[in-house]
Amino acid sequence: MAGLWGGRFTKETDDEVFAFNESLSFDYRLLNKDIEGSIAHAVMLEKQHILTLTEKDDIVRGLTQIKADVESGALDFTGGYEDVHSFVEAKLTERIGEAGKKLHTGRSRNDQVALDMKLYVRDEIVEIDDRLLELQKTLIDIIENNLDTYMPGFTHMQKAQPVTVAHHMSAYMEMFIRDRDRLKDIYKRMNYSPLGSGALAGTTYTLDREYVASMLGFEGATRNSMDSVSDRDYVIELMSALSTIMMHLSRFSEEIITWNSNEYRFIEIDDAYSTGSSIMPQKKNPDIAELVRGKTGRVYGALTSILTVMKGIPLAYNKDMQEDKEMTFDAIDTVKDCIHLFNGMLATIKFNKDVMAVSAMKGFTNATDAADYLVKKGVPFRDAHGIIGRLVLYCIDNDKAIEDCSIEELQNISDVFGSDIYDEVSLRTCVDKRLTKGGPSPARIKENITFYKEYIDNSARLDQMVSIPKK
Ligand code: ARG
């Protein structure tokens, strides 16, 4: 078993201990980042006259080759090494000899792994943000095409007031805007390089930390070496942001599942995004939405896990922190897949506009508007509420909607009703007149569409928006 120590030890590590301790089996994710960080470190060491030009060139060439060979399959990412850092150093030394042993000058695996994880997470934040942008583009299409697709809005799962599909979808647009804002905040806050913090107390070599930081696209170098090697706040923040994204997708999935049911039939999920039953020929199941809803649990699990791992760790690095990786990787993969597949499903959904409109008309969603009609005719709102309550009861008993009642029936309940009531409680009027900022009126939604389109057009890749130019 290849170790990084030796001098102090008289025995080999026990096999079971090694297996329990190793991280190579999941560190492969960090290989490219480890090499990127090592190259920057070597270039800086040469600039500071700690390495010779030849040594630096050999190291850079060797590292570049290792990366290419692992990618092509010529070099196996295995072989009894404890972690990615020992793997790379051993392979480098095998290939270039003595200079390979100098790469670790002024560095510890503690600042090295802190750097690798930051570089990895930073890239993934950009990826996730990109996928959310794609989802927002799908949403804007749906919003634009459904300005007057009426549907019931619900509270307590009871039909409440009429809205439109555009209005409903815009609510999710807002959630994803906030999600992307959160990612941007995390990116900005975490974008400082820990390299050069050493094991915990810096180093006596004349390292140029700011130089390394700028080579790696960081805003600068971190201020405190003990914090640098033991900070995983950005992982916690990301897991929290991802949990919120999943919570949004899960609520959205729940609605899609409900709307796709035989009872609602508001929408139809495309065959390509549905599955059948092995026994019931009539079934077309919304598995993708159900899986997105279900996978929310594992992302919440990752958040709980990292919070718990970190809560008892004294300064500075402790091996507990190796547990920051597997669940973080899994959560990132899960969220990327969920956004992508959800987006495909959403883009191909068919809205049953007639069914939605009938449902909106059938559930007394215009009862508030009928009361408002009476208020406009001089009836105090509380009295109007009572009159419409009696009217709804009458309608339920007679199995009809408010607008199905004859003027005589209406006037039997209140003589304030005139024939202009019918237009006032039509779906179109109910929606068009809801003109308050944020309301469902197409006039308002169109203003939001202008805003959303500008927002989408200005959505540069996150790394270009918030970091200093690379190299
Ligand atoms: N695999 C370790 C981790 O993920 C790398 C750092 C090891 N440092 C150490 N002092 N043992 O945290």
Coordinates of C-alpha atoms and ligand atoms in Angstrom, one line a residue:
M1 CA 0.0 0.0 0.0
A2 CA 1.5 3.3 -1.1
G3 CA 1.5 5.9 1.7
L4 CA 2.6 9.5 2.0
W5 CA 4.4 8.9 5.3
G6 CA 6.8 6.2 6.4
G7 CA 9.5 7.7 8.5
R8 CA 7.4 7.9 11.7
F9 CA 5.8 4.5 11.2
T10 CA 7.1 1.0 11.8
K11 CA 4.1 -0.9 10.5
E12 CA 1.9 -0.9 7.4
T13 CA -1.6 0.4 7.8
D14 CA -4.1 -2.5 8.5
D15 CA -6.0 -3.4 5.4
E16 CA -9.4 -2.7 6.9
V17 CA -8.2 0.6 8.3
F18 CA -7.0 1.5 4.8
A19 CA -10.3 0.6 3.2
F20 CA -12.2 2.6 5.8
N21 CA -9.9 5.6 5.5
E22 CA -9.5 5.9 1.7
S23 CA -11.3 8.3 -0.5
L24 CA -9.8 7.4 -3.8
S25 CA -12.9 5.5 -4.7
F26 CA -14.9 8.8 -4.9
D27 CA -12.1 11.3 -5.3
Y28 CA -12.0 10.7 -9.1
R29 CA -14.4 13.6 -9.3
L30 CA -11.7 15.9 -8.1
L31 CA -8.9 14.6 -10.3
N32 CA -9.0 17.4 -12.9
K33 CA -9.3 20.1 -10.2
D34 CA -6.4 18.6 -8.2
I35 CA -4.3 18.8 -11.3
E36 CA -5.4 22.3 -12.2
G37 CA -4.5 23.4 -8.6
S38 CA -1.2 21.6 -8.7
I39 CA -0.2 23.2 -11.9
A40 CA -1.0 26.7 -10.5
H41 CA 1.0 25.8 -7.4
A42 CA 4.0 24.7 -9.4
V43 CA 3.9 27.8 -11.6
M44 CA 3.8 30.0 -8.5
L45 CA 6.7 28.0 -6.8
E46 CA 8.8 28.7 -9.9
K47 CA 7.9 32.4 -10.0
Q48 CA 9.0 32.5 -6.3
H49 CA 12.3 30.7 -7.1
I50 CA 11.3 27.7 -5.0
L51 CA 11.4 25.5 -8.0
T52 CA 13.7 25.8 -11.1
L53 CA 12.2 26.4 -14.5
T54 CA 13.0 22.8 -15.5
E55 CA 11.4 21.4 -12.5
K56 CA 8.3 23.4 -13.0
D57 CA 8.1 22.5 -16.7
D58 CA 8.6 18.8 -15.9
I59 CA 5.8 19.0 -13.3
V60 CA 3.4 20.8 -15.6
R61 CA 4.0 18.4 -18.4
G62 CA 3.8 15.3 -16.1
L63 CA 0.5 16.5 -14.6
T64 CA -1.0 17.3 -18.0
Q65 CA -0.1 13.9 -19.2
I66 CA -1.5 12.2 -16.1
K67 CA -4.8 14.0 -16.7
A68 CA -4.9 12.9 -20.4
D69 CA -3.9 9.3 -19.6
V70 CA -6.6 8.9 -17.0
E71 CA -9.2 10.4 -19.4
S72 CA -8.1 8.1 -22.3
G73 CA -8.0 5.1 -20.0
A74 CA -4.3 4.6 -20.5
L75 CA -3.8 5.1 -16.7
D76 CA -6.0 3.4 -14.2
F77 CA -7.3 5.6 -11.4
T78 CA -6.7 2.9 -8.8
G79 CA -3.8 1.1 -7.2
G80 CA -4.0 1.3 -3.5
Y81 CA -3.6 5.0 -3.0
E82 CA -5.4 6.7 -0.1
D83 CA -6.7 9.6 -2.1
V84 CA -6.5 11.6 -5.3
H85 CA -3.6 13.7 -3.9
S86 CA -1.4 10.7 -3.1
F87 CA -2.3 9.1 -6.4
V88 CA -1.3 12.2 -8.5
E89 CA 2.0 12.7 -6.5
A90 CA 3.0 9.1 -6.8
K91 CA 2.2 8.9 -10.6
L92 CA 4.1 12.2 -11.1
T93 CA 7.1 11.0 -9.3
E94 CA 7.1 7.7 -11.2
R95 CA 7.0 9.6 -14.4
I96 CA 9.4 12.6 -13.9
G97 CA 11.5 11.5 -10.9
E98 CA 12.9 13.8 -8.2
A99 CA 11.0 17.0 -9.3
G100 CA 7.7 15.2 -8.6
K101 CA 8.7 15.0 -5.0
K102 CA 9.1 18.8 -4.8
L103 CA 5.5 19.6 -5.9
H104 CA 4.2 19.4 -2.4
T105 CA 6.6 22.1 -1.1
G106 CA 4.6 24.6 0.9
R107 CA 1.4 22.7 0.6
S108 CA -0.6 20.2 2.7
R109 CA -3.4 17.9 1.6
N110 CA -5.6 20.0 3.9
D111 CA -5.4 23.2 1.8
Q112 CA -5.2 21.0 -1.3
V113 CA -8.5 19.3 -0.7
A114 CA -10.1 22.5 0.4
L115 CA -9.0 24.0 -3.0
D116 CA -10.1 20.9 -5.0
M117 CA -13.5 20.9 -3.4
K118 CA -14.0 24.6 -4.0
L119 CA -13.0 24.4 -7.6
Y120 CA -15.4 21.4 -8.1
V121 CA -18.3 23.0 -6.4
R122 CA -17.8 26.3 -8.1
D123 CA -18.0 24.7 -11.6
E124 CA -21.1 22.7 -10.6
I125 CA -22.8 25.9 -9.4
V126 CA -22.4 27.3 -12.9
E127 CA -23.8 24.1 -14.4
I128 CA -26.8 24.0 -12.2
D129 CA -27.5 27.7 -12.8
D130 CA -27.3 27.0 -16.6
R131 CA -29.9 24.2 -16.2
L132 CA -32.2 26.5 -14.3
L133 CA -31.9 29.1 -17.1
E134 CA -33.0 26.4 -19.6
L135 CA -36.0 25.6 -17.4
Q136 CA -36.8 29.3 -17.3
K137 CA -36.8 29.5 -21.0
T138 CA -39.3 26.7 -21.2
L139 CA -41.5 28.5 -18.6
I140 CA -41.4 31.8 -20.6
D141 CA -42.7 30.0 -23.7
I142 CA -45.6 28.5 -21.7
I143 CA -46.4 31.8 -20.1
E144 CA -46.5 33.7 -23.4
N145 CA -48.7 31.0 -25.0
N146 CA -51.2 30.9 -22.1
L147 CA -52.1 34.4 -21.2
D148 CA -55.8 33.6 -21.4
T149 CA -55.8 29.9 -20.6
Y150 CA -58.1 30.1 -17.6
M151 CA -57.9 27.7 -14.7
P152 CA -59.0 27.7 -11.1
G153 CA -56.5 29.0 -8.6
F154 CA -56.6 27.0 -5.4
T155 CA -56.3 27.6 -1.7
H156 CA -56.6 24.6 0.7
M157 CA -56.9 22.5 -2.5
Q158 CA -60.3 24.1 -2.9
K159 CA -61.1 26.2 -6.0
A160 CA -60.7 29.8 -5.0
Q161 CA -60.5 32.4 -7.8
P162 CA -59.8 32.2 -11.5
V163 CA -56.3 32.6 -12.7
T164 CA -54.5 31.7 -15.9
V165 CA -51.8 29.1 -16.7
A166 CA -49.5 32.1 -17.5
H167 CA -50.0 33.4 -14.0
H168 CA -49.6 30.1 -12.3
M169 CA -46.4 29.3 -14.3
S170 CA -45.0 32.8 -13.5
A171 CA -45.1 31.9 -9.8
Y172 CA -42.5 29.1 -10.6
M173 CA -40.5 31.6 -12.7
E174 CA -40.2 33.7 -9.6
M175 CA -39.1 30.8 -7.5
F176 CA -36.4 29.9 -10.0
I177 CA -35.2 33.5 -10.2
R178 CA -34.7 33.4 -6.4
D179 CA -32.9 30.0 -6.7
R180 CA -30.5 31.4 -9.2
D181 CA -29.9 34.5 -7.1
R182 CA -29.0 32.2 -4.2
L183 CA -26.5 30.3 -6.4
K184 CA -24.9 33.6 -7.4
D185 CA -24.6 34.7 -3.8
I186 CA -22.9 31.4 -2.9
Y187 CA -20.5 31.7 -5.8
K188 CA -19.5 35.2 -4.9
R189 CA -19.0 34.4 -1.2
M190 CA -17.0 31.2 -1.7
N191 CA -14.8 32.5 -4.5
Y192 CA -11.5 32.9 -2.5
S193 CA -8.6 30.6 -2.7
P194 CA -7.5 28.5 0.4
L195 CA -4.3 27.3 -1.3
G196 CA -1.2 28.4 0.7
S197 CA -2.9 27.9 4.1
G198 CA -0.9 24.7 4.5
A199 CA -2.0 22.2 7.1
L200 CA -3.5 25.0 9.2
A201 CA -0.9 27.6 9.9
G202 CA 0.4 28.8 6.6
T203 CA 4.0 28.1 5.7
T204 CA 7.5 29.7 5.9
Y205 CA 8.0 29.6 2.2
T206 CA 7.5 32.9 0.4
L207 CA 4.3 31.7 -1.4
D208 CA 2.4 34.2 -3.6
R209 CA -1.1 33.2 -2.6
E210 CA -2.8 36.0 -4.6
Y211 CA -1.0 35.0 -7.7
V212 CA -2.3 31.4 -7.4
A213 CA -5.8 32.7 -6.6
S214 CA -5.9 34.8 -9.7
M215 CA -4.6 32.0 -11.9
L216 CA -7.5 29.8 -10.7
G217 CA -10.1 32.5 -11.3
F218 CA -10.7 33.4 -7.6
E219 CA -11.4 36.9 -6.4
G220 CA -8.5 36.7 -4.1
A221 CA -6.9 34.5 -1.4
T222 CA -8.6 33.8 1.9
R223 CA -7.7 35.8 5.0
N224 CA -7.3 33.1 7.8
S225 CA -5.4 29.9 7.2
M226 CA -7.2 27.9 10.0
D227 CA -10.6 28.9 8.6
S228 CA -9.5 28.2 5.1
V229 CA -8.7 24.5 5.7
S230 CA -11.8 23.8 7.7
D231 CA -14.4 25.9 6.0
R232 CA -17.2 23.9 4.3
D233 CA -19.8 26.7 4.6
Y234 CA -20.1 26.9 0.9
V235 CA -21.0 23.2 0.7
I236 CA -23.7 23.7 3.3
E237 CA -25.0 26.8 1.5
L238 CA -25.1 24.9 -1.8
M239 CA -26.9 21.9 -0.2
S240 CA -29.4 24.4 1.2
A241 CA -29.9 26.1 -2.1
L242 CA -30.2 22.7 -3.8
S243 CA -32.7 21.6 -1.2
T244 CA -34.8 24.7 -2.0
I245 CA -34.6 24.1 -5.7
M246 CA -35.8 20.5 -5.1
M247 CA -38.6 21.8 -2.8
H248 CA -39.7 24.0 -5.7
L249 CA -39.5 21.2 -8.3
S250 CA -41.3 18.8 -5.9
R251 CA -44.2 21.2 -5.4
F252 CA -44.3 21.7 -9.2
S253 CA -44.2 17.9 -9.7
E254 CA -47.0 17.4 -7.2
E255 CA -49.2 19.8 -9.2
I256 CA -48.3 18.1 -12.5
I257 CA -49.2 14.7 -11.0
T258 CA -52.5 16.0 -9.8
W259 CA -53.3 17.9 -13.0
N260 CA -52.4 14.8 -15.0
S261 CA -54.8 12.6 -13.0
N262 CA -58.1 11.3 -14.5
E263 CA -59.9 13.4 -12.0
Y264 CA -58.4 16.7 -13.2
R265 CA -57.3 16.0 -16.8
F266 CA -55.9 19.6 -16.9
I267 CA -52.8 18.4 -18.7
E268 CA -51.4 15.5 -20.6
I269 CA -47.8 14.4 -20.1
D270 CA -46.2 13.4 -23.3
D271 CA -45.8 9.7 -23.9
A272 CA -42.0 10.1 -24.0
Y273 CA -42.1 11.3 -20.4
S274 CA -44.6 8.8 -19.1
T275 CA -44.5 5.1 -18.2
G276 CA -47.0 2.3 -18.4
S277 CA -48.1 -0.4 -16.1
S278 CA -47.0 -4.1 -16.5
I279 CA -50.6 -5.2 -15.6
M280 CA -53.0 -2.4 -16.1
P281 CA -53.2 -1.5 -19.8
Q282 CA -55.0 1.8 -19.3
K283 CA -52.3 3.3 -17.2
K284 CA -50.0 6.2 -18.2
N285 CA -48.0 7.2 -15.1
P286 CA -46.2 10.4 -14.3
D287 CA -43.0 8.7 -13.1
I288 CA -40.7 11.5 -13.9
A289 CA -42.6 14.0 -11.7
E290 CA -42.9 11.3 -9.0
L291 CA -39.2 10.6 -9.1
V292 CA -38.3 14.3 -8.9
R293 CA -40.6 14.6 -5.9
G294 CA -39.0 11.5 -4.4
K295 CA -35.4 12.5 -5.0
T296 CA -36.0 15.7 -3.0
G297 CA -35.4 13.5 0.0
R298 CA -31.8 12.5 -0.9
V299 CA -30.9 16.2 -1.4
Y300 CA -32.4 17.1 2.0
G301 CA -30.4 14.2 3.3
A302 CA -27.1 15.7 2.0
L303 CA -27.9 19.0 3.7
T304 CA -28.6 17.3 7.0
S305 CA -25.5 15.2 6.6
I306 CA -23.0 18.0 6.0
L307 CA -24.6 20.1 8.7
T308 CA -24.2 17.3 11.2
V309 CA -20.6 16.4 10.0
M310 CA -19.5 20.0 10.6
K311 CA -21.2 20.7 13.9
G312 CA -18.6 19.0 16.2
I313 CA -15.4 19.7 14.4
P314 CA -12.8 21.7 16.3
L315 CA -10.4 23.8 14.3
A316 CA -8.8 23.1 12.0
Y317 CA -8.8 20.1 9.6
N318 CA -10.2 16.8 10.9
K319 CA -10.8 13.7 8.9
D320 CA -14.6 13.9 9.5
M321 CA -14.5 16.5 6.6
Q322 CA -13.8 13.7 4.1
E323 CA -17.5 13.0 4.6
D324 CA -18.3 16.3 2.8
K325 CA -17.9 14.5 -0.6
E326 CA -20.1 11.6 -1.5
M327 CA -23.4 13.0 -0.6
T328 CA -22.5 16.4 -2.0
F329 CA -21.6 14.7 -5.3
D330 CA -24.8 12.7 -5.3
A331 CA -27.0 15.8 -4.5
I332 CA -25.3 17.8 -7.3
D333 CA -25.9 14.9 -9.8
T334 CA -29.4 14.4 -8.6
V335 CA -30.4 18.1 -8.9
K336 CA -28.8 18.4 -12.4
D337 CA -30.7 15.4 -13.6
C338 CA -34.0 16.5 -12.0
I339 CA -33.9 20.0 -13.5
H340 CA -33.0 18.6 -17.0
L341 CA -35.6 15.9 -17.1
F342 CA -38.3 18.0 -15.5
N343 CA -37.6 20.6 -18.2
G344 CA -38.1 18.0 -20.9
M345 CA -41.3 16.9 -19.4
L346 CA -42.6 20.4 -18.9
A347 CA -41.7 21.5 -22.5
T348 CA -43.9 18.7 -23.9
I349 CA -46.9 18.9 -21.7
K350 CA -50.2 19.5 -23.4
F351 CA -52.7 21.8 -21.6
N352 CA -56.3 20.8 -21.9
K353 CA -57.5 24.4 -22.1
D354 CA -61.2 23.5 -22.3
V355 CA -61.1 21.2 -19.3
M356 CA -59.3 23.9 -17.2
A357 CA -61.8 26.6 -18.2
V358 CA -64.8 24.4 -17.4
S359 CA -63.2 23.6 -14.0
A360 CA -62.7 27.3 -13.3
M361 CA -66.3 28.0 -14.1
K362 CA -67.7 25.1 -12.2
G363 CA -66.2 25.8 -8.8
F364 CA -67.7 29.2 -7.9
T365 CA -64.3 30.8 -8.5
N366 CA -66.2 34.0 -9.5
A367 CA -68.1 34.2 -6.2
T368 CA -65.7 37.0 -4.9
D369 CA -66.3 38.9 -8.1
A370 CA -70.1 38.5 -7.7
A371 CA -69.8 40.0 -4.2
D372 CA -67.6 42.8 -5.6
Y373 CA -70.3 43.5 -8.1
L374 CA -72.8 44.1 -5.3
V375 CA -70.3 46.2 -3.5
K376 CA -69.9 48.4 -6.6
K377 CA -73.7 48.8 -6.5
G378 CA -73.5 50.1 -3.0
V379 CA -74.0 47.0 -0.8
P380 CA -71.5 46.8 2.1
F381 CA -68.9 44.0 1.5
R382 CA -70.0 42.0 4.5
D383 CA -73.6 42.0 3.4
A384 CA -72.6 41.2 -0.2
H385 CA -70.6 38.2 1.2
G386 CA -73.7 36.9 2.8
I387 CA -75.9 37.4 -0.3
I388 CA -73.5 35.5 -2.5
G389 CA -73.1 32.8 0.1
R390 CA -76.9 32.2 -0.1
L391 CA -76.7 32.4 -3.9
V392 CA -73.9 29.7 -3.9
L393 CA -76.0 27.5 -1.6
Y394 CA -78.9 27.9 -4.0
C395 CA -76.6 27.0 -7.0
I396 CA -75.3 23.9 -5.2
D397 CA -78.8 22.7 -4.4
N398 CA -79.8 23.3 -8.1
D399 CA -76.5 22.0 -9.6
K400 CA -75.7 25.2 -11.5
A401 CA -73.1 27.9 -11.7
I402 CA -73.8 31.6 -10.8
E403 CA -73.8 32.6 -14.4
D404 CA -76.4 29.8 -15.2
C405 CA -79.0 31.4 -13.0
S406 CA -81.7 33.4 -14.7
I407 CA -82.0 37.1 -13.7
E408 CA -85.2 36.2 -11.8
E409 CA -83.5 33.6 -9.8
L410 CA -80.7 36.1 -9.0
Q411 CA -83.2 38.8 -8.1
N412 CA -85.0 36.4 -5.8
I413 CA -81.9 36.5 -3.7
S414 CA -81.1 40.2 -4.1
D415 CA -82.9 42.8 -6.1
V416 CA -79.6 44.6 -6.6
F417 CA -78.7 42.1 -9.4
G418 CA -79.0 43.5 -12.9
S419 CA -78.3 42.0 -16.3
D420 CA -74.8 43.4 -16.2
I421 CA -73.9 40.7 -13.6
Y422 CA -73.3 38.1 -16.3
D423 CA -70.4 40.0 -17.9
E424 CA -69.0 40.9 -14.5
V425 CA -68.7 37.2 -13.4
S426 CA -67.4 35.8 -16.7
L427 CA -64.0 34.2 -16.5
R428 CA -62.5 36.8 -18.9
T429 CA -63.7 39.7 -16.8
C430 CA -62.7 38.1 -13.5
V431 CA -59.1 37.7 -14.8
D432 CA -58.8 40.9 -16.9
K433 CA -59.9 43.1 -14.0
R434 CA -57.4 41.7 -11.6
L435 CA -55.0 44.4 -12.4
T436 CA -53.1 44.9 -9.2
K437 CA -49.4 44.5 -9.5
G438 CA -48.7 40.7 -9.5
G439 CA -52.2 39.8 -10.5
P440 CA -53.3 37.5 -13.3
S441 CA -54.6 40.1 -15.7
P442 CA -52.9 39.5 -19.1
A443 CA -52.0 43.2 -19.0
R444 CA -49.9 42.6 -15.9
I445 CA -48.5 39.3 -17.1
K446 CA -47.3 41.0 -20.3
E447 CA -45.3 43.5 -18.2
N448 CA -43.7 40.6 -16.3
I449 CA -42.9 38.9 -19.6
T450 CA -41.0 41.9 -20.7
F451 CA -39.1 41.8 -17.4
Y452 CA -38.5 38.0 -17.6
K453 CA -37.2 38.3 -21.2
E454 CA -34.7 41.0 -20.3
Y455 CA -33.7 38.9 -17.3
I456 CA -33.1 35.9 -19.5
D457 CA -31.2 37.8 -22.1
N458 CA -28.9 39.3 -19.4
S459 CA -28.3 35.9 -17.9
A460 CA -24.6 35.4 -18.7
R461 CA -22.9 32.3 -17.4
L462 CA -22.5 32.7 -13.7
D463 CA -18.7 32.5 -13.8
Q464 CA -18.6 35.4 -16.3
M465 CA -20.9 37.5 -14.2
V466 CA -19.3 37.2 -10.8
S467 CA -15.6 36.3 -11.1
I468 CA -12.5 38.1 -12.3
P469 CA -11.3 37.0 -15.8
K470 CA -9.4 33.7 -15.8
K471 CA -5.7 33.6 -16.5
Ligands
ARG1 N1 -9.3 12.6 1.6 C1 -9.1 13.7 2.4 C2 -10.4 14.6 2.5 O1 -11.2 14.4 1.8 C3 -8.0 14.6 1.9 C4 -7.3 15.4 3.0 C5 -6.5 14.5 3.8 N2 -5.8 15.3 4.8 C6 -5.3 14.7 5.9 N3 -4.7 15.4 6.7 N4 -5.5 13.4 6.1 O2 -10.6 15.4 3.4

